[in-house]
XYZ file of C-alpha atoms in Angstrom:
668
model
C 101.224 170.909 78.582
C 99.370 168.881 81.217
C 95.611 168.690 81.440
C 94.156 168.546 84.955
C 93.693 164.761 84.837
C 97.265 164.031 83.725
C 98.575 166.503 86.294
C 96.783 164.623 89.075
C 98.118 161.268 87.829
C 101.721 162.499 87.813
C 101.220 164.095 91.232
C 99.913 160.849 92.776
C 102.789 158.920 91.173
C 105.161 161.340 92.920
C 104.012 160.316 96.412
C 106.686 158.805 98.634
C 106.868 155.021 99.078
C 105.507 155.110 102.647
C 102.648 157.478 101.776
C 99.036 156.845 100.858
C 97.487 159.288 98.427
C 94.276 159.445 96.423
C 92.341 161.943 94.335
C 89.239 162.253 92.195
C 90.042 162.538 88.486
C 86.515 163.589 87.594
C 83.263 162.192 86.318
C 83.823 159.202 84.036
C 82.084 160.822 81.065
C 84.172 163.996 81.355
C 87.469 162.116 81.782
C 86.853 159.807 78.815
C 85.447 162.448 76.456
C 88.621 164.539 76.556
C 90.868 165.039 73.520
C 93.910 164.409 75.753
C 95.707 161.040 75.255
C 94.625 160.032 78.772
C 91.044 159.460 77.563
C 91.800 156.335 75.533
C 94.515 155.239 77.962
C 92.273 155.280 81.020
C 89.545 153.411 79.194
C 92.084 150.568 78.863
C 93.966 150.998 82.138
C 90.912 151.245 84.401
C 90.160 147.516 84.146
C 87.587 146.258 86.651
C 85.052 143.493 86.629
C 82.888 146.070 84.801
C 83.449 148.399 81.836
C 84.329 151.866 83.120
C 82.538 153.514 80.192
C 79.280 151.891 81.320
C 79.227 154.214 84.345
C 79.372 157.699 82.812
C 77.984 159.433 85.909
C 80.329 157.729 88.383
C 83.500 159.295 89.712
C 86.840 158.001 88.423
C 89.549 158.116 91.097
C 93.226 157.232 91.502
C 95.126 155.969 94.551
C 98.611 154.918 95.626
C 98.717 152.494 98.538
C 101.200 152.621 101.387
C 104.548 150.912 100.687
C 103.892 150.597 96.965
C 105.139 152.480 93.938
C 102.275 151.638 91.580
C 98.928 153.397 91.298
C 95.420 152.002 90.759
C 92.316 153.507 89.217
C 88.834 152.948 90.531
C 85.189 153.938 90.541
C 84.486 155.834 93.737
C 82.100 158.041 95.668
C 82.573 160.827 98.188
C 81.381 160.760 101.792
C 79.837 163.855 103.420
C 83.210 164.590 105.054
C 84.989 164.452 101.649
C 86.533 160.984 102.061
C 87.039 158.981 98.856
C 85.510 155.489 99.017
C 86.519 153.111 96.219
C 83.725 150.884 94.926
C 85.845 149.169 92.258
C 89.627 149.113 91.912
C 91.609 148.220 88.796
C 92.897 144.660 88.713
C 96.473 145.656 87.911
C 98.593 148.592 89.014
C 100.570 150.971 86.832
C 103.753 153.003 87.246
C 104.897 156.229 85.659
C 107.686 155.629 83.123
C 110.955 157.312 84.138
C 112.347 160.023 81.830
C 116.052 160.529 82.413
C 116.102 163.776 80.422
C 113.905 165.434 83.063
C 115.647 166.241 86.337
C 114.075 164.642 89.441
C 111.455 162.866 87.348
C 109.193 160.812 89.688
C 108.780 157.839 87.341
C 109.681 154.401 88.711
C 109.065 152.314 85.577
C 111.396 151.391 82.709
C 110.379 150.290 79.215
C 112.545 147.284 78.263
C 112.972 145.848 74.792
C 110.017 143.587 74.007
C 112.183 140.975 72.249
C 115.640 140.991 73.805
C 116.955 141.019 77.371
C 119.701 143.515 78.168
C 122.338 141.339 79.846
C 124.139 144.441 81.099
C 121.141 144.929 83.398
C 121.628 141.398 84.738
C 125.346 141.994 85.237
C 124.468 145.157 87.129
C 122.113 143.237 89.416
C 124.792 140.638 90.106
C 127.403 143.286 90.875
C 125.121 145.386 93.086
C 124.021 142.365 95.103
C 127.612 141.201 95.545
C 129.082 144.557 96.542
C 126.214 146.174 98.449
C 124.355 143.285 100.075
C 127.385 141.243 101.059
C 126.861 138.784 103.883
C 123.099 139.364 104.044
C 122.709 137.593 100.708
C 125.794 135.413 100.908
C 124.954 133.965 104.322
C 121.338 134.654 105.326
C 120.258 133.768 108.862
C 118.841 130.389 107.850
C 122.199 129.452 106.283
C 124.534 131.034 108.845
C 127.294 128.666 109.912
C 126.198 125.909 107.532
C 129.098 124.649 105.448
C 128.451 125.022 101.703
C 128.212 121.768 99.838
C 130.434 120.719 96.964
C 128.385 119.067 94.206
C 129.737 115.780 92.943
C 129.700 117.020 89.352
C 129.297 120.282 87.458
C 129.020 121.401 83.850
C 132.082 123.330 82.695
C 130.452 125.823 80.291
C 133.825 126.700 78.730
C 134.960 123.130 78.062
C 131.351 121.964 77.454
C 131.578 118.779 79.460
C 130.857 117.275 82.874
C 133.649 117.719 85.423
C 134.372 117.075 89.080
C 134.536 120.399 90.997
C 138.146 121.604 91.072
C 138.438 122.194 94.819
C 136.115 123.383 97.561
C 134.303 126.713 97.619
C 133.878 126.662 93.845
C 131.490 129.244 92.339
C 128.680 127.729 90.331
C 125.239 128.645 89.033
C 122.272 126.269 89.451
C 119.289 125.714 87.175
C 115.737 125.144 88.391
C 113.322 123.988 85.690
C 110.659 121.419 84.891
C 111.661 118.328 82.962
C 108.388 117.933 81.107
C 107.548 114.764 79.231
C 110.313 114.909 76.616
C 113.020 112.257 76.410
C 115.879 114.597 77.175
C 119.539 113.855 77.826
C 120.272 112.390 81.262
C 123.590 111.363 82.747
C 123.739 107.637 83.418
C 126.416 105.107 84.266
C 126.749 104.337 80.562
C 127.099 107.981 79.419
C 129.254 109.417 82.223
C 132.649 108.717 80.658
C 131.595 110.186 77.309
C 130.069 113.289 78.905
C 133.352 113.950 80.699
C 135.175 114.323 77.386
C 136.110 117.837 76.210
C 133.291 119.459 74.151
C 131.104 116.376 74.559
C 127.985 118.524 75.032
C 128.658 120.113 71.631
C 128.990 116.762 69.887
C 126.136 115.988 67.447
C 125.131 112.920 69.454
C 124.601 114.709 72.781
C 123.714 118.180 71.469
C 120.678 116.722 69.698
C 119.418 115.372 73.026
C 119.971 118.544 75.050
C 116.696 120.410 75.662
C 116.606 124.106 74.796
C 116.412 125.249 78.423
C 119.700 123.552 79.311
C 121.382 124.686 76.070
C 120.333 128.296 76.643
C 121.377 128.178 80.289
C 124.866 126.918 79.417
C 125.256 129.788 76.937
C 123.838 132.363 79.373
C 126.106 131.314 82.238
C 129.124 131.632 79.956
C 127.926 135.041 78.710
C 127.592 136.278 82.305
C 131.200 135.365 83.028
C 130.604 132.288 85.183
C 132.381 128.980 84.565
C 130.365 126.224 86.227
C 126.709 125.174 86.156
C 124.748 122.566 88.096
C 121.819 120.850 86.349
C 120.207 117.835 88.005
C 119.724 115.754 84.839
C 123.432 115.943 83.981
C 125.140 116.308 87.363
C 123.419 113.361 89.083
C 123.844 109.802 87.827
C 120.177 109.078 87.211
C 120.388 105.272 87.279
C 122.628 105.005 90.348
C 120.438 104.760 93.498
C 123.252 105.702 95.885
C 124.014 108.853 93.895
C 120.340 109.800 93.816
C 119.958 109.412 97.579
C 123.118 111.407 98.334
C 122.085 114.256 96.082
C 118.434 114.334 97.136
C 119.449 114.571 100.793
C 121.644 117.579 100.076
C 119.496 119.194 97.380
C 118.742 122.116 99.683
C 122.465 122.847 100.067
C 123.200 122.427 96.364
C 120.792 125.250 95.564
C 121.671 127.296 98.648
C 125.405 127.094 97.852
C 125.041 128.298 94.258
C 126.088 131.881 93.550
C 122.625 132.322 92.042
C 119.955 130.120 90.516
C 118.324 130.532 87.114
C 114.614 129.825 87.519
C 113.222 128.690 84.151
C 109.568 129.126 85.048
C 108.220 129.474 81.498
C 106.668 126.767 79.376
C 105.647 123.245 80.282
C 109.024 121.565 80.189
C 112.692 121.755 79.338
C 112.118 122.261 75.598
C 110.693 125.788 75.963
C 114.067 127.420 76.549
C 115.096 130.812 77.889
C 113.618 133.225 75.352
C 115.016 136.675 74.648
C 118.786 136.032 74.735
C 120.016 137.772 71.599
C 122.277 135.504 69.570
C 121.596 132.599 71.943
C 117.853 131.885 71.813
C 114.692 132.958 69.948
C 113.167 136.358 70.686
C 110.635 136.599 73.454
C 107.287 138.357 73.092
C 107.140 140.566 76.168
C 103.626 141.914 76.408
C 103.810 145.478 77.714
C 100.730 147.549 78.434
C 101.711 151.189 77.907
C 99.316 154.106 78.360
C 100.010 157.572 76.943
C 99.413 160.739 78.919
C 99.925 164.397 78.014
C 103.345 165.950 77.397
C 105.031 162.627 76.592
C 104.320 161.021 79.971
C 103.437 157.322 79.961
C 102.197 154.662 82.340
C 103.066 150.966 82.193
C 101.319 148.082 83.928
C 103.848 146.611 86.346
C 102.145 143.415 87.506
C 100.581 142.167 84.288
C 103.051 139.253 84.048
C 101.007 137.052 86.361
C 98.252 136.895 83.745
C 100.576 136.119 80.833
C 101.573 132.563 81.770
C 99.328 130.195 79.755
C 100.219 127.328 82.099
C 99.484 129.244 85.339
C 97.384 127.231 87.746
C 97.828 123.968 85.830
C 99.862 120.982 86.937
C 102.383 121.809 84.197
C 103.200 125.256 85.558
C 106.628 125.690 87.148
C 105.130 126.976 90.385
C 102.740 124.016 90.595
C 105.482 121.377 90.538
C 106.597 119.595 93.693
C 110.245 119.230 92.683
C 110.747 122.946 92.029
C 109.251 123.971 95.388
C 112.401 123.318 97.417
C 114.655 124.571 94.621
C 112.933 127.952 94.773
C 112.839 127.942 98.572
C 116.566 127.407 99.120
C 118.004 129.581 96.347
C 119.602 132.652 97.952
C 119.578 134.592 94.690
C 117.210 133.979 91.789
C 117.264 135.110 88.180
C 113.675 134.453 87.168
C 112.623 133.849 83.570
C 108.836 134.013 83.392
C 106.216 135.143 80.885
C 106.720 138.743 81.965
C 109.779 140.893 82.671
C 113.015 139.308 83.880
C 113.301 139.399 87.685
C 116.178 139.260 90.172
C 115.365 138.182 93.722
C 117.791 137.956 96.597
C 117.593 138.244 100.375
C 117.700 142.049 100.201
C 115.877 143.081 97.039
C 113.602 142.234 94.136
C 114.404 143.968 90.846
C 112.578 143.836 87.511
C 113.470 144.936 84.019
C 110.454 147.231 84.164
C 111.320 149.012 87.425
C 114.044 151.287 88.717
C 115.817 150.271 91.904
C 113.879 151.608 94.896
C 115.713 151.223 98.253
C 112.493 151.558 100.275
C 110.801 148.833 98.252
C 113.944 146.704 98.641
C 113.785 147.074 102.434
C 110.147 145.993 102.403
C 110.995 142.966 100.272
C 113.842 141.996 102.627
C 111.522 142.233 105.645
C 108.892 140.027 104.014
C 111.589 137.630 102.831
C 112.813 137.117 106.395
C 109.238 136.533 107.565
C 108.887 133.745 104.990
C 111.888 131.993 106.529
C 110.165 131.405 109.893
C 109.832 127.717 109.029
C 113.607 127.466 109.349
C 113.832 129.269 112.686
C 115.944 127.391 115.253
C 112.977 126.982 117.630
C 111.533 123.563 116.726
C 107.861 124.446 116.685
C 105.583 122.445 114.450
C 103.652 125.622 113.772
C 106.727 127.319 112.297
C 107.187 124.844 109.473
C 103.463 124.421 108.936
C 103.664 127.090 106.232
C 106.000 124.864 104.200
C 103.834 121.765 104.232
C 100.694 123.108 102.493
C 102.919 124.915 99.999
C 104.656 121.670 99.075
C 101.759 119.250 99.405
C 99.483 121.128 97.010
C 102.043 120.858 94.193
C 101.887 118.311 91.376
C 104.112 115.277 90.937
C 104.151 113.097 87.842
C 104.907 110.087 90.041
C 103.218 110.304 93.429
C 105.816 108.049 95.041
C 108.324 110.883 94.481
C 106.754 112.947 97.288
C 109.262 111.929 100.016
C 112.184 112.402 97.616
C 110.946 115.813 96.460
C 110.661 116.830 100.135
C 114.009 115.283 101.110
C 116.017 118.504 100.883
C 113.548 120.403 103.063
C 113.450 117.531 105.533
C 117.252 117.428 105.702
C 117.360 121.153 106.507
C 114.679 120.729 109.179
C 116.875 118.095 110.830
C 118.940 121.094 111.935
C 115.869 122.449 113.749
C 114.065 119.459 115.247
C 115.916 117.272 117.781
C 115.761 113.713 116.491
C 114.915 114.901 112.996
C 111.822 114.111 110.963
C 110.253 110.785 110.079
C 108.397 111.076 106.785
C 107.759 114.761 107.343
C 106.741 114.472 111.015
C 108.874 115.876 113.825
C 110.005 112.998 116.035
C 110.422 115.347 119.010
C 106.718 116.320 118.777
C 105.654 113.029 117.233
C 102.257 112.598 118.897
C 101.380 116.209 118.139
C 102.566 115.884 114.535
C 100.475 112.734 114.064
C 97.408 114.898 114.688
C 97.749 116.596 111.278
C 94.418 116.912 109.540
C 92.566 118.191 106.495
C 90.525 120.839 108.268
C 89.991 123.155 105.316
C 90.457 121.114 102.124
C 90.080 117.592 100.829
C 93.210 115.449 100.653
C 93.576 112.361 98.494
C 95.628 109.226 99.087
C 98.783 109.084 96.994
C 99.351 105.933 94.963
C 102.370 104.601 93.151
C 102.599 105.262 89.418
C 101.543 101.671 88.739
C 98.408 102.169 90.848
C 99.587 99.873 93.607
C 100.308 100.490 97.265
C 103.429 98.504 97.987
C 104.926 97.510 101.313
C 107.817 99.908 100.794
C 106.299 102.511 98.460
C 107.435 105.354 100.750
C 103.881 106.663 101.128
C 102.781 105.820 104.687
C 99.130 106.533 105.372
C 99.951 107.982 108.812
C 102.054 110.782 107.290
C 100.775 113.765 105.342
C 103.366 112.783 102.692
C 101.125 109.823 101.880
C 98.354 112.229 100.891
C 98.130 115.125 98.439
C 96.411 118.369 99.321
C 96.494 121.101 101.927
C 97.023 119.795 105.450
C 97.227 121.492 108.829
C 99.054 120.889 112.074
C 97.345 121.686 115.372
C 98.367 124.796 117.273
C 99.288 123.133 120.570
C 97.965 125.383 123.339
C 100.003 123.430 125.897
C 103.213 124.587 124.191
C 102.453 127.869 122.402
C 100.951 130.975 123.879
C 98.041 131.717 121.560
C 98.616 134.934 119.606
C 95.729 137.169 118.488
C 96.235 136.191 114.839
C 95.959 132.501 115.778
C 92.855 132.889 117.927
C 90.641 131.592 115.108
C 92.605 128.334 114.823
C 91.407 125.036 116.214
C 92.049 125.217 119.949
C 93.595 122.037 121.304
C 96.215 121.224 123.897
C 98.346 118.079 124.061
C 98.747 116.967 127.651
C 100.527 113.627 127.888
C 101.381 110.764 125.478
C 99.922 107.413 126.419
C 101.656 105.393 123.695
C 105.239 104.356 123.004
C 105.813 104.498 119.243
C 108.221 102.387 117.199
C 109.135 102.511 113.528
C 110.140 99.591 111.335
C 110.764 98.771 107.675
C 107.857 96.346 107.272
C 105.108 94.742 109.356
C 107.270 91.611 109.604
C 110.484 93.361 110.669
C 112.359 91.703 113.522
C 114.037 94.985 114.446
C 112.384 98.236 115.347
C 113.485 101.667 116.532
C 111.836 103.777 119.182
C 110.549 107.105 117.872
C 112.424 109.869 119.719
C 109.439 111.776 121.116
C 110.621 114.037 123.959
C 108.223 116.975 124.180
C 106.485 115.659 127.317
C 109.801 114.999 129.067
C 110.829 118.643 128.621
C 107.373 119.840 129.527
C 107.726 118.118 132.892
C 111.267 119.475 133.376
C 110.072 123.041 132.803
C 107.088 122.718 135.109
C 109.094 121.175 137.956
C 112.245 123.277 137.602
C 112.896 125.600 140.523
C 115.948 127.317 138.976
C 116.952 128.395 135.473
C 119.852 125.936 135.585
C 117.369 123.064 135.355
C 115.857 124.112 132.024
C 117.573 123.948 128.603
C 120.208 126.617 128.072
C 119.557 130.051 126.557
C 115.942 130.141 127.713
C 114.479 132.874 129.931
C 111.676 132.276 132.405
C 109.044 134.872 133.336
C 105.761 134.884 135.210
C 102.635 134.075 133.217
C 100.161 136.948 133.501
C 96.801 136.140 132.016
C 95.922 139.787 131.355
C 98.921 140.083 129.039
C 97.621 137.291 126.796
C 93.841 137.696 126.414
C 93.734 135.393 123.380
C 95.583 132.518 125.028
C 93.819 129.208 125.555
C 94.221 126.816 128.486
C 92.343 123.863 129.879
C 90.023 124.783 132.739
C 92.085 125.250 135.899
C 95.340 124.599 134.032
C 96.882 128.028 133.543
C 100.695 127.870 133.508
C 102.749 129.521 136.227
C 105.674 130.481 133.997
C 106.419 131.387 130.405
C 109.642 130.791 128.486
C 111.377 132.580 125.633
C 114.608 131.808 123.802
C 117.397 134.317 123.221
C 116.992 133.986 119.446
C 113.472 135.445 119.577
C 112.154 136.858 122.839
C 108.874 137.796 121.123
C 107.780 134.160 120.914
C 106.396 132.849 124.193
C 106.156 129.179 125.141
C 104.794 127.247 128.101
C 107.823 124.993 128.394
C 111.422 125.084 127.182
C 112.922 122.628 124.720
C 116.428 122.007 123.335
C 117.435 124.297 120.468
C 120.035 122.747 118.219
C 123.240 124.359 117.037
C 122.211 125.397 113.537
C 125.696 124.938 112.092
C 126.003 121.308 113.230
C 125.640 118.831 110.375
C 122.741 116.511 111.232
C 122.877 112.754 110.886
C 120.006 111.705 108.642
C 118.346 108.545 109.892
C 116.863 105.800 107.753
C 113.223 106.461 106.865
C 111.106 103.423 107.715
C 107.436 103.677 106.862
C 105.684 101.414 109.361
C 104.640 102.296 112.895
C 104.014 100.046 115.842
C 102.904 100.804 119.363
C 101.696 99.375 122.633
C 98.493 100.996 123.820
C 95.092 100.515 125.361
C 91.957 99.860 123.406
C 88.234 100.075 123.921
C 85.183 98.888 122.000
C 82.501 101.399 121.019
C 79.181 99.671 120.417
C 76.649 101.327 118.122
C 72.972 100.901 118.922
C 69.770 101.876 117.172
C 69.776 105.105 119.182
C 73.288 106.117 118.141
C 73.372 109.127 115.823
C 76.087 109.758 113.236
C 76.030 113.144 111.545
C 78.125 115.757 109.816
C 79.474 118.669 111.807
C 77.846 121.888 110.683
C 81.170 123.762 110.834
C 83.291 121.280 108.861
C 82.315 119.120 105.890
C 85.078 116.604 106.625
C 84.107 115.981 110.232
C 81.471 113.656 111.656
C 80.124 113.413 115.168
C 78.708 110.408 117.005
C 76.055 110.933 119.665
C 74.770 108.461 122.206
C 71.141 107.678 122.952
C 70.823 110.853 125.037
C 72.280 113.157 122.383
C 75.697 113.539 124.000
C 78.653 113.866 121.646
C 80.930 110.922 122.407
C 83.273 110.928 119.410
C 84.356 113.345 116.691
C 86.261 112.200 113.611
C 87.931 114.334 110.944
C 88.162 112.363 107.705
C 90.404 113.088 104.744
C 87.792 114.262 102.248
C 84.071 114.699 101.739
C 83.812 111.451 99.749
C 85.046 109.491 102.765
C 82.435 111.257 104.890
C 79.634 110.364 102.480
C 80.850 106.761 102.158
C 80.970 106.553 105.930
C 77.419 107.860 106.303
C 76.129 105.577 103.532
C 77.731 102.508 105.126
C 77.087 103.341 108.768
C 74.617 100.490 109.151
C 77.496 98.140 108.503
C 79.380 99.430 111.533
C 78.124 97.753 114.698
C 81.280 98.184 116.752
C 84.449 100.223 116.546
C 87.809 99.477 118.046
C 89.300 102.641 119.535
C 92.952 102.951 120.524
C 94.456 105.703 122.645
C 97.426 107.729 121.382
C 97.555 110.954 123.379
C 95.603 112.740 126.077
C 94.544 116.184 124.910
C 91.918 118.812 125.533
C 90.084 121.147 123.187
């Protein structure tokens, strides 16, 4: 028999996925003083930054947001027109537990075993994804037409040894994990022959060196009916430079070509293992927050897992590691082991042990998943892959010189997008624009080699964001992009014309150099001078620029464009000139990365006098301005971090003259 409060909770939990619903449960004192089981449950479930019982006269309310299945509790008040206004909302959301013995029960939650994972659930996820999602998960848009890679080596989980893949198109599972600091088994030139012997991984010598995560993964893959597994430590010859380079440059395809990837995101390294595999690994301790209601109904917190990871937010956490960033990014299907419920993620759905399959929620996930792939869109806009760079560059690396190698897979994939490819993370096509990256919103710190030195060929050029750690930004070029409303708050700058010819070379003393393939200005001129569509790159459409249609756009004074351009792949994106769009399925040729730049340019000398003022910008702690004797701003500099700014201000008396060099003409 329901009480009124429990009846309201079940009713709100019954709302459709697309609906918003809320209701007042009653005065806090009345709700919590009841003899119904909800009284103690809500005292625990209504978790705010305050204790709910400390507000006995307040109203306790419940709500279900649009496009969510979970509900939240909150302290609220009523407006004169009977609208519910939430003053505090519970930190986590809860779902009603499904009861299969009740027909049409509205519950969306499932109570899994706290110790052991039901592998039949995993097999069901695999089967449903394979049979119902088909090509959407097998060949997502960012992988369409790209030939799958064949790893050089795999683990045969039946024969327990390292093997060469038996033919092309072989099915294999990949493992994404953190190595940690343990001295775990690695495949080297001296161990390769032994590891290729039948049952070598079960031999006492090698089994003792295998970390628990790899052991458990081998057993799990076999239990799920798969034959082959790819693990970096064992499938790459770790002391063979050529093998390392080959594999790092195709890392994105190794993970993308796997049938699914096991994400071992628990613990601080490979020794933690995959907990909860009955008969294969130790029991897990799945912390479930269950709240009793009347008549046998129960609620369960559905997003508590994020608070259960003791390493979350530290440099040891899986999601804080630089190497795992691209592994996660390029895995089409993920089986995620974390400190909460087991999760399956693919291009079409996200399923948890604690939730029933909800097609509407799956559709929402798929839509958001496609939005996250904008960095891999065929249109080579710096802004599109800007979302990848802060995500990668804020991760931790044990050895800072690994940054280019940890980004190599992403860079190789972006070679399919940017004509001329990338040079240390900068688009060569938009090279002058890319060089204008900055640390507008956060401090960045110079990366150094693990020995503390900065070598000639350490792979950490100071001119690239890869040579620095921290969140960086690329400018939104108003000469190329039409400014959208959601970008109107960004730094407004337009890149007009390059005034420098850039070259790249292996060292300052190199006798040979290569011209950087910057072409954005060439195509800008072609678009502006073209009188017919035949003169612009193929598959672009031209239309008249109407200022009233783009109120948030930004142009230099008197420099409004005449035409706009859009590409057939996405007519919603508008540009001010057309550029080549590569054939996504073509295999790019990866050029040699050389870390020194040279150029021929003009220079000028800026003399500082007693009347020159140097000061911080009020709107940015990392920016300084220089004013002349009459108070006119003559130079603005964005430095890498606040320490550099303070050092600059402290030492400004030592600067009597500056040498300025020109790189690009821009406006802002």
